[in-house]
mmCIF file of C-alpha atoms in Angstrom:
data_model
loop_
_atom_site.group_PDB
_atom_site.id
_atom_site.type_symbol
_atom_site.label_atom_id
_atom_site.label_comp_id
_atom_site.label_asym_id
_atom_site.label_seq_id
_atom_site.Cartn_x
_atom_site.Cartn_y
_atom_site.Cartn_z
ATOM 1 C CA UNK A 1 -6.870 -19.395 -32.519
ATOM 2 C CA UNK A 2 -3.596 -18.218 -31.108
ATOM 3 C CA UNK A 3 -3.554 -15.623 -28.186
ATOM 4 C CA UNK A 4 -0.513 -13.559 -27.709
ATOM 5 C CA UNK A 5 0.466 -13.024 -23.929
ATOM 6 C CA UNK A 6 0.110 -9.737 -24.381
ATOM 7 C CA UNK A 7 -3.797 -10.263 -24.057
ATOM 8 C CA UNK A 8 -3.634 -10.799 -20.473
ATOM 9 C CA UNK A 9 -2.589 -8.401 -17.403
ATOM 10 C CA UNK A 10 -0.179 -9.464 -15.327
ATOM 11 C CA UNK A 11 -1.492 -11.528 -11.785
ATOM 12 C CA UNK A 12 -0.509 -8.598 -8.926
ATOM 13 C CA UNK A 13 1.031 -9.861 -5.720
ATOM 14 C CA UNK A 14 1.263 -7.310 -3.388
ATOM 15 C CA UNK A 15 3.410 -8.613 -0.217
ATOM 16 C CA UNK A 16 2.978 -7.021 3.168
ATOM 17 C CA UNK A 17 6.115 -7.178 5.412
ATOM 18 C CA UNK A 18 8.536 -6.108 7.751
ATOM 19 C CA UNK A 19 12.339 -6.128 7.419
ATOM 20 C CA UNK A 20 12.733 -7.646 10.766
ATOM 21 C CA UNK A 21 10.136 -10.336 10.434
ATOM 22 C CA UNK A 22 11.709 -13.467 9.664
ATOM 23 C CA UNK A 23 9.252 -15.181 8.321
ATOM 24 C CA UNK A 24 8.886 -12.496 5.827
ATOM 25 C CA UNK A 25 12.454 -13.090 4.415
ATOM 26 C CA UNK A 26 11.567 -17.229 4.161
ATOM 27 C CA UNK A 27 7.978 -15.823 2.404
ATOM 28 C CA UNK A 28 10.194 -13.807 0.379
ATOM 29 C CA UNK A 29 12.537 -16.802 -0.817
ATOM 30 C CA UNK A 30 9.735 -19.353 -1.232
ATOM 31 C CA UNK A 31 7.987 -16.802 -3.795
ATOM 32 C CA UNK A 32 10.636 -16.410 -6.002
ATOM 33 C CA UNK A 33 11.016 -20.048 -6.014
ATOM 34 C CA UNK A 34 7.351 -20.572 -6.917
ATOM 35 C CA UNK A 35 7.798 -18.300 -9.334
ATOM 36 C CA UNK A 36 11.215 -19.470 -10.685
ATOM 37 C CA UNK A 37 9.057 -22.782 -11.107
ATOM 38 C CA UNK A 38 6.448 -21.555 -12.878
ATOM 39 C CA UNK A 39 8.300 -19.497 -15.191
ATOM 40 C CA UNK A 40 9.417 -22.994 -16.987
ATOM 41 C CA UNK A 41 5.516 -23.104 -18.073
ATOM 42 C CA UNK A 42 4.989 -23.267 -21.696
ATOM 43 C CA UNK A 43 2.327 -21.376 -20.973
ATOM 44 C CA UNK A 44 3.814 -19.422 -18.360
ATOM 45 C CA UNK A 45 2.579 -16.628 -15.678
ATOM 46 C CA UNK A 46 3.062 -12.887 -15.528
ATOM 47 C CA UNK A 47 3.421 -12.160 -12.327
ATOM 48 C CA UNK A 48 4.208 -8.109 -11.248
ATOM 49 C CA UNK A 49 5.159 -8.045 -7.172
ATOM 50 C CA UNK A 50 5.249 -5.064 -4.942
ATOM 51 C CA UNK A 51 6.404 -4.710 -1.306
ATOM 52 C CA UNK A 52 4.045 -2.585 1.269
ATOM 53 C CA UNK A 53 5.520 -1.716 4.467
ATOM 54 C CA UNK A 54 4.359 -3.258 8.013
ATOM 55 C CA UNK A 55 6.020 -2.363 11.309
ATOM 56 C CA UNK A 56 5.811 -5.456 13.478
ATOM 57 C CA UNK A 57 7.394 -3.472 16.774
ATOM 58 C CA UNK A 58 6.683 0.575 15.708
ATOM 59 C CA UNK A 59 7.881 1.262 19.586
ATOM 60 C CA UNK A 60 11.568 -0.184 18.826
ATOM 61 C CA UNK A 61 14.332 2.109 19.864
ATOM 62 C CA UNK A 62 16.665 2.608 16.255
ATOM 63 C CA UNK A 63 19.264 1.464 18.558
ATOM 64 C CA UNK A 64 17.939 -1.258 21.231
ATOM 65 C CA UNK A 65 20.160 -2.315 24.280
ATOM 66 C CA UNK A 66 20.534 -5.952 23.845
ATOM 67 C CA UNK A 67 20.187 -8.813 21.355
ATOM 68 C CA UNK A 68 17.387 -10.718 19.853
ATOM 69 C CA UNK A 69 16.920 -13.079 22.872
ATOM 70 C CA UNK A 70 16.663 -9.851 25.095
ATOM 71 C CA UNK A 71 14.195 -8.282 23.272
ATOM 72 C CA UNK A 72 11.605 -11.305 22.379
ATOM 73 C CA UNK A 73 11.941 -12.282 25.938
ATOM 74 C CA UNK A 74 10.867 -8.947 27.139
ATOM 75 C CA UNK A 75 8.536 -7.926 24.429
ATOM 76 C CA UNK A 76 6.522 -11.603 24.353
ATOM 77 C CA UNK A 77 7.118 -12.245 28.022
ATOM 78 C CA UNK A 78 8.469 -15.628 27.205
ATOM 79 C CA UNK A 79 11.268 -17.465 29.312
ATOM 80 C CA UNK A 80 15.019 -16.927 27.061
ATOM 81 C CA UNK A 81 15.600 -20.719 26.510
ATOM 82 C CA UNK A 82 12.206 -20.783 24.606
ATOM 83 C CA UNK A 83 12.808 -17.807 23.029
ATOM 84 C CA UNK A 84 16.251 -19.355 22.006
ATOM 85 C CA UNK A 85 14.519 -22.715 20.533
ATOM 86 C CA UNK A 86 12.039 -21.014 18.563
ATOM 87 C CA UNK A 87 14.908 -19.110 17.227
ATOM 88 C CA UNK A 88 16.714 -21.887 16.132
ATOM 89 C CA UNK A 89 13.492 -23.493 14.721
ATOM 90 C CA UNK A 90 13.032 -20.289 12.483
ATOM 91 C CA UNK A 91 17.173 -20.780 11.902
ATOM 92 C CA UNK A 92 16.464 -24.083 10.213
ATOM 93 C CA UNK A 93 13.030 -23.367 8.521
ATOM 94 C CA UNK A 94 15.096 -20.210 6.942
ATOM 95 C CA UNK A 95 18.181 -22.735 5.755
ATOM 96 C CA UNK A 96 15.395 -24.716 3.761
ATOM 97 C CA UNK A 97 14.327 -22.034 2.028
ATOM 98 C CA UNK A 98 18.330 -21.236 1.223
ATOM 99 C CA UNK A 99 19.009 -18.875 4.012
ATOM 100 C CA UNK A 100 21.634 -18.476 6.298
ATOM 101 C CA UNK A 101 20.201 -16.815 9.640
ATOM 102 C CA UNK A 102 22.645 -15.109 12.425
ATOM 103 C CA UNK A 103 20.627 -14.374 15.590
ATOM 104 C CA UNK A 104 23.549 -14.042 17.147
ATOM 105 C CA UNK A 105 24.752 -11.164 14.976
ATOM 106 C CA UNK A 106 21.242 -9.420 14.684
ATOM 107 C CA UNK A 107 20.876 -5.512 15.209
ATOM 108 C CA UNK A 108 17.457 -5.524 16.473
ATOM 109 C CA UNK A 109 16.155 -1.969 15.703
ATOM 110 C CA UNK A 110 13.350 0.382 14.266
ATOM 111 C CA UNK A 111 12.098 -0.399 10.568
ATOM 112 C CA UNK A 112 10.579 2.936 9.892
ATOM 113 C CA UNK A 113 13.595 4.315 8.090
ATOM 114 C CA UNK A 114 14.114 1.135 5.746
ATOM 115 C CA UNK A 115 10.239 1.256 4.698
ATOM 116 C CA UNK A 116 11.082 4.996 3.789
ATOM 117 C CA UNK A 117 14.135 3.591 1.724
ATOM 118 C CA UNK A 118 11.878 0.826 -0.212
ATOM 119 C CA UNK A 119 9.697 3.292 -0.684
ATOM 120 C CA UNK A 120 12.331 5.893 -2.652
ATOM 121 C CA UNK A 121 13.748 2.818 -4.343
ATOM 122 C CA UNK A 122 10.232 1.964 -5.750
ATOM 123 C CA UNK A 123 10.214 5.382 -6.975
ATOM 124 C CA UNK A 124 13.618 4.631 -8.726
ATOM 125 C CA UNK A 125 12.273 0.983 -10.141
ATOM 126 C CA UNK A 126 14.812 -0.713 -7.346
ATOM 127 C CA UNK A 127 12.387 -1.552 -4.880
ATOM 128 C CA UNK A 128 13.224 -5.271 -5.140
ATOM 129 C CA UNK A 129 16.372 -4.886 -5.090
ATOM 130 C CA UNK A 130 16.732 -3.202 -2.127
ATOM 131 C CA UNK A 131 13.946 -5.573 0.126
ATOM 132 C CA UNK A 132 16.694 -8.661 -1.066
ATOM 133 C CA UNK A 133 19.348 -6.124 0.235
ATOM 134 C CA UNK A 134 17.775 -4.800 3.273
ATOM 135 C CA UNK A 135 16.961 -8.193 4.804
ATOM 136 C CA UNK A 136 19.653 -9.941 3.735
ATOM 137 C CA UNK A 137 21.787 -7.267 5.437
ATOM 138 C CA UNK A 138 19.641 -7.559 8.910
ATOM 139 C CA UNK A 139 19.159 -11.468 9.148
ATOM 140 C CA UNK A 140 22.478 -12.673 7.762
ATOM 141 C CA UNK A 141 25.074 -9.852 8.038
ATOM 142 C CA UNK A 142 24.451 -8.467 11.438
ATOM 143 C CA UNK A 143 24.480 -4.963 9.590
ATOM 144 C CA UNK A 144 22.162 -1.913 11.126
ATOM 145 C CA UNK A 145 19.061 -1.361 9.289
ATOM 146 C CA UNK A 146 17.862 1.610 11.793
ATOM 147 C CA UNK A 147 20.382 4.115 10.883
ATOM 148 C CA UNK A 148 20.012 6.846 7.395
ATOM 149 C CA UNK A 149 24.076 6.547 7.759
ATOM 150 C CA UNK A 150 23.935 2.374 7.649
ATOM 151 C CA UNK A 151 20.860 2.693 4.771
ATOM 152 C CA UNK A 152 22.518 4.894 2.811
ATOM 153 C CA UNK A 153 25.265 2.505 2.097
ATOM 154 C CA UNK A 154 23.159 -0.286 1.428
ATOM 155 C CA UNK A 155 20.774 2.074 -0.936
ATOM 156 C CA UNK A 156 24.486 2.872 -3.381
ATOM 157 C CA UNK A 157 24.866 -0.959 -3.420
ATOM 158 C CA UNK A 158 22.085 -1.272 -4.883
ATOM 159 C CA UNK A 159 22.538 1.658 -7.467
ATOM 160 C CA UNK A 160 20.582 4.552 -5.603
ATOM 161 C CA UNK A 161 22.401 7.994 -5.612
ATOM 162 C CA UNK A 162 24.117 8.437 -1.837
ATOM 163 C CA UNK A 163 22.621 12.033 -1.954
ATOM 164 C CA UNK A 164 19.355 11.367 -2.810
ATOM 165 C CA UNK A 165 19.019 8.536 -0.690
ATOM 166 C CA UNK A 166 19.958 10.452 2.243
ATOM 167 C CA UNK A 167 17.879 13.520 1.169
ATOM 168 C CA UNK A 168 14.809 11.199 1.036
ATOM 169 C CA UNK A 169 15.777 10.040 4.541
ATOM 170 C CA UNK A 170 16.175 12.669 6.957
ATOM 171 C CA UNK A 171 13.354 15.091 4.869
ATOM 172 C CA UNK A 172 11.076 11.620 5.750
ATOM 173 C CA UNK A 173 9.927 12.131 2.331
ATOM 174 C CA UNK A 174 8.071 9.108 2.099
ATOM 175 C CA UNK A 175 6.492 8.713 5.334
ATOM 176 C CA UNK A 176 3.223 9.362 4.233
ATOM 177 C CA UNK A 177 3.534 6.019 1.738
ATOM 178 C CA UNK A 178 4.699 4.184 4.827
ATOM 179 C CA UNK A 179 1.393 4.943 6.768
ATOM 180 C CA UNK A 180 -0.679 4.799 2.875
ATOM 181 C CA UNK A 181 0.320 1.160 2.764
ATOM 182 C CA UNK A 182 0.076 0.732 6.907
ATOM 183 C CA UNK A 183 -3.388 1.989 6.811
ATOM 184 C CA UNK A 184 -4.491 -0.214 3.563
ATOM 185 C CA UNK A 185 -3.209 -3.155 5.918
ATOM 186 C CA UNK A 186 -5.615 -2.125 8.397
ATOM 187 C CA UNK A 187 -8.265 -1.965 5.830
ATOM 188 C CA UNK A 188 -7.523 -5.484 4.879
ATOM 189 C CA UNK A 189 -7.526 -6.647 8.388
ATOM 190 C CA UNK A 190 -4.190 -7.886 7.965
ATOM 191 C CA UNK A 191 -2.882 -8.560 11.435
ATOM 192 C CA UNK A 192 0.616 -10.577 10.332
ATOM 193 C CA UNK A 193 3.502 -10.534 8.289
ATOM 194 C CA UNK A 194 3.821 -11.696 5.627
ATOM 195 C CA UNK A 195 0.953 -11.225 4.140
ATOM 196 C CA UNK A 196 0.328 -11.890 0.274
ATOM 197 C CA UNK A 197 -2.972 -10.098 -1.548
ATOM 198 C CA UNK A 198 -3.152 -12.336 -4.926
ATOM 199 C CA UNK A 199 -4.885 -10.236 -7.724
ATOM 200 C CA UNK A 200 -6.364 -7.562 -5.075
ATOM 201 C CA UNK A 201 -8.979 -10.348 -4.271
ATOM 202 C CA UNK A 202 -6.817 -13.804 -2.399
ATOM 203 C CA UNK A 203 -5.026 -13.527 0.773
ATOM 204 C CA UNK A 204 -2.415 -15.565 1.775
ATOM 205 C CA UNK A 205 -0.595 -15.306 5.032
ATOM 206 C CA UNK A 206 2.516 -16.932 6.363
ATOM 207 C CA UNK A 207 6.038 -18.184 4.805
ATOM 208 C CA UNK A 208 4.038 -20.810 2.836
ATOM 209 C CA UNK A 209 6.279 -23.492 0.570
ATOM 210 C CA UNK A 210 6.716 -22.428 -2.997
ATOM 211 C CA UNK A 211 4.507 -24.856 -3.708
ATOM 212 C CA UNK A 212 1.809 -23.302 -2.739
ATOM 213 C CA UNK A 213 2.685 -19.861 -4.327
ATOM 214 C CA UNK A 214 2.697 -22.147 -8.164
ATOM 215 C CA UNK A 215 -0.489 -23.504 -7.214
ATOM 216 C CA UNK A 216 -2.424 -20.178 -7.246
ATOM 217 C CA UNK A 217 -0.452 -18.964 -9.711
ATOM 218 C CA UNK A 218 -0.927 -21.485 -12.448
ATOM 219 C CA UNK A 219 -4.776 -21.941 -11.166
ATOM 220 C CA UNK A 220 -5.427 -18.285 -11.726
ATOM 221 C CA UNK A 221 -3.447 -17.683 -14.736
ATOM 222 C CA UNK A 222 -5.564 -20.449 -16.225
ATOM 223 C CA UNK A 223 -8.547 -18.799 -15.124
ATOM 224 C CA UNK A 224 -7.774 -15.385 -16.567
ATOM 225 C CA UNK A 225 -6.467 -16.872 -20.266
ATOM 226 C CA UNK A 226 -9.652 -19.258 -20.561
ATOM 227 C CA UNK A 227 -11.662 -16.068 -19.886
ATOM 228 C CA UNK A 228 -9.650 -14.060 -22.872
ATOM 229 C CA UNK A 229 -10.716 -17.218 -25.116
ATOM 230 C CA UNK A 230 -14.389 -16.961 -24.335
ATOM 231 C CA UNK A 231 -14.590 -13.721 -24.745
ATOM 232 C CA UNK A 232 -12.858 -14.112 -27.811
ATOM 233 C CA UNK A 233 -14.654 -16.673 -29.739
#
């Protein structure tokens, strides 16, 4: 017999990251490639993603005295001309997945406010849209993240209300959510970004190749649909 699609819930991938963690925005891009891939399946997966906040440097100043080389240097202890090649190693890593980094245009600064901003655009069904914009904005663009004035501009690209946004902002409406998904980190034992919980039950850490990402995917989708037809027949 024929199953309909509809039979099956979609795989959850809930992503833990920070806006200034590179290696979140390369996680980010090989994803949606994995899934871009997969989505050519006759058979193909449901996938439904959501974004949980992680602050890889909480004790950031919004706006920090120097640039990236100053503060790796000072907050890993590590000489600047090996902070500087393992910058450029990320630089090219990043290119392969299709991104353009600018260390030397990076506003290094506190993520707080920008996990409060995913967090109001998931209540407005843009959270997506706003992670793309967010680090996109930080790792390519040299714009400030840090600042309710900088987010709120970057929230009414996306198609948030200017208003609201700030509202949500400065009131630190959505705080709590930021420490609700911090604390469920904990729980997990998740001690790195990015961090990918497949199904509430895999973990997956690290920018891993899309590859990797269609693997699972296609693995457990074919899991869950043989289960519908056994307990169908």
């Amino acid at each position: 017999m024929r199953l309909d699609m509809n039979v099956t819930e979609p795989i959850s991938i809930d992503i833990w990251s920070d806006i200034a963690c590179p290696w979140c925005y390369i996680g980010k891009r090989n994803l949606e490639n994995g899934l871009a891939a997969v989505a050519s399946d006759e058979d193909a997966p449901q996938v439904s993603v959501t974004f949980h906040s992680f602050e890889l440097s909480p004790d950031t100043p919004v706006d920090f005295d120097g640039d990236e080389i100053d503060f790796l240097a000072g907050h890993k202890g590590m000489p600047r001309e090996q902070v500087q090649q393992m910058l450029d190693n990320v630089t090219g890593v990043a290119a392969k997945a299709g991104l353009e980094y600018r260390f030397d245009l990076l506003q290094h600064t506190n993520t707080v406010k920008a996990h409060e901003l995913l967090h109001h655009a998931k209540a407005k069904g843009l959270q997506h849209e706003m992670e793309e914009r967010l680090m996109s904005a930080y790792f390519t663009e040299g714009k400030h993240v840090g600042r309710v004035d900088d987010l709120v501009e970057l929230a009414a690209e996306v198609g948030l209300d200017a208003a609201e946004t700030r509202e949500a902002l400065e009131s630190a409406r959505h705080l709590d959510d930021v420490r609700a998904d911090q604390a469920q980190a904990r729980a997990y034992g998740i001690q790195g970004v990015p961090f990918f919980v497949i199904d509430g039950q895999y973990g997956i850490s690290g920018a891993q190749p899309a590859e990797a990402f269609e693997n699972v995917l296609r693995d457990l989708w074919a899991q869950r649909r043989g289960a519908v037809a056994a307990s169908a027949e």
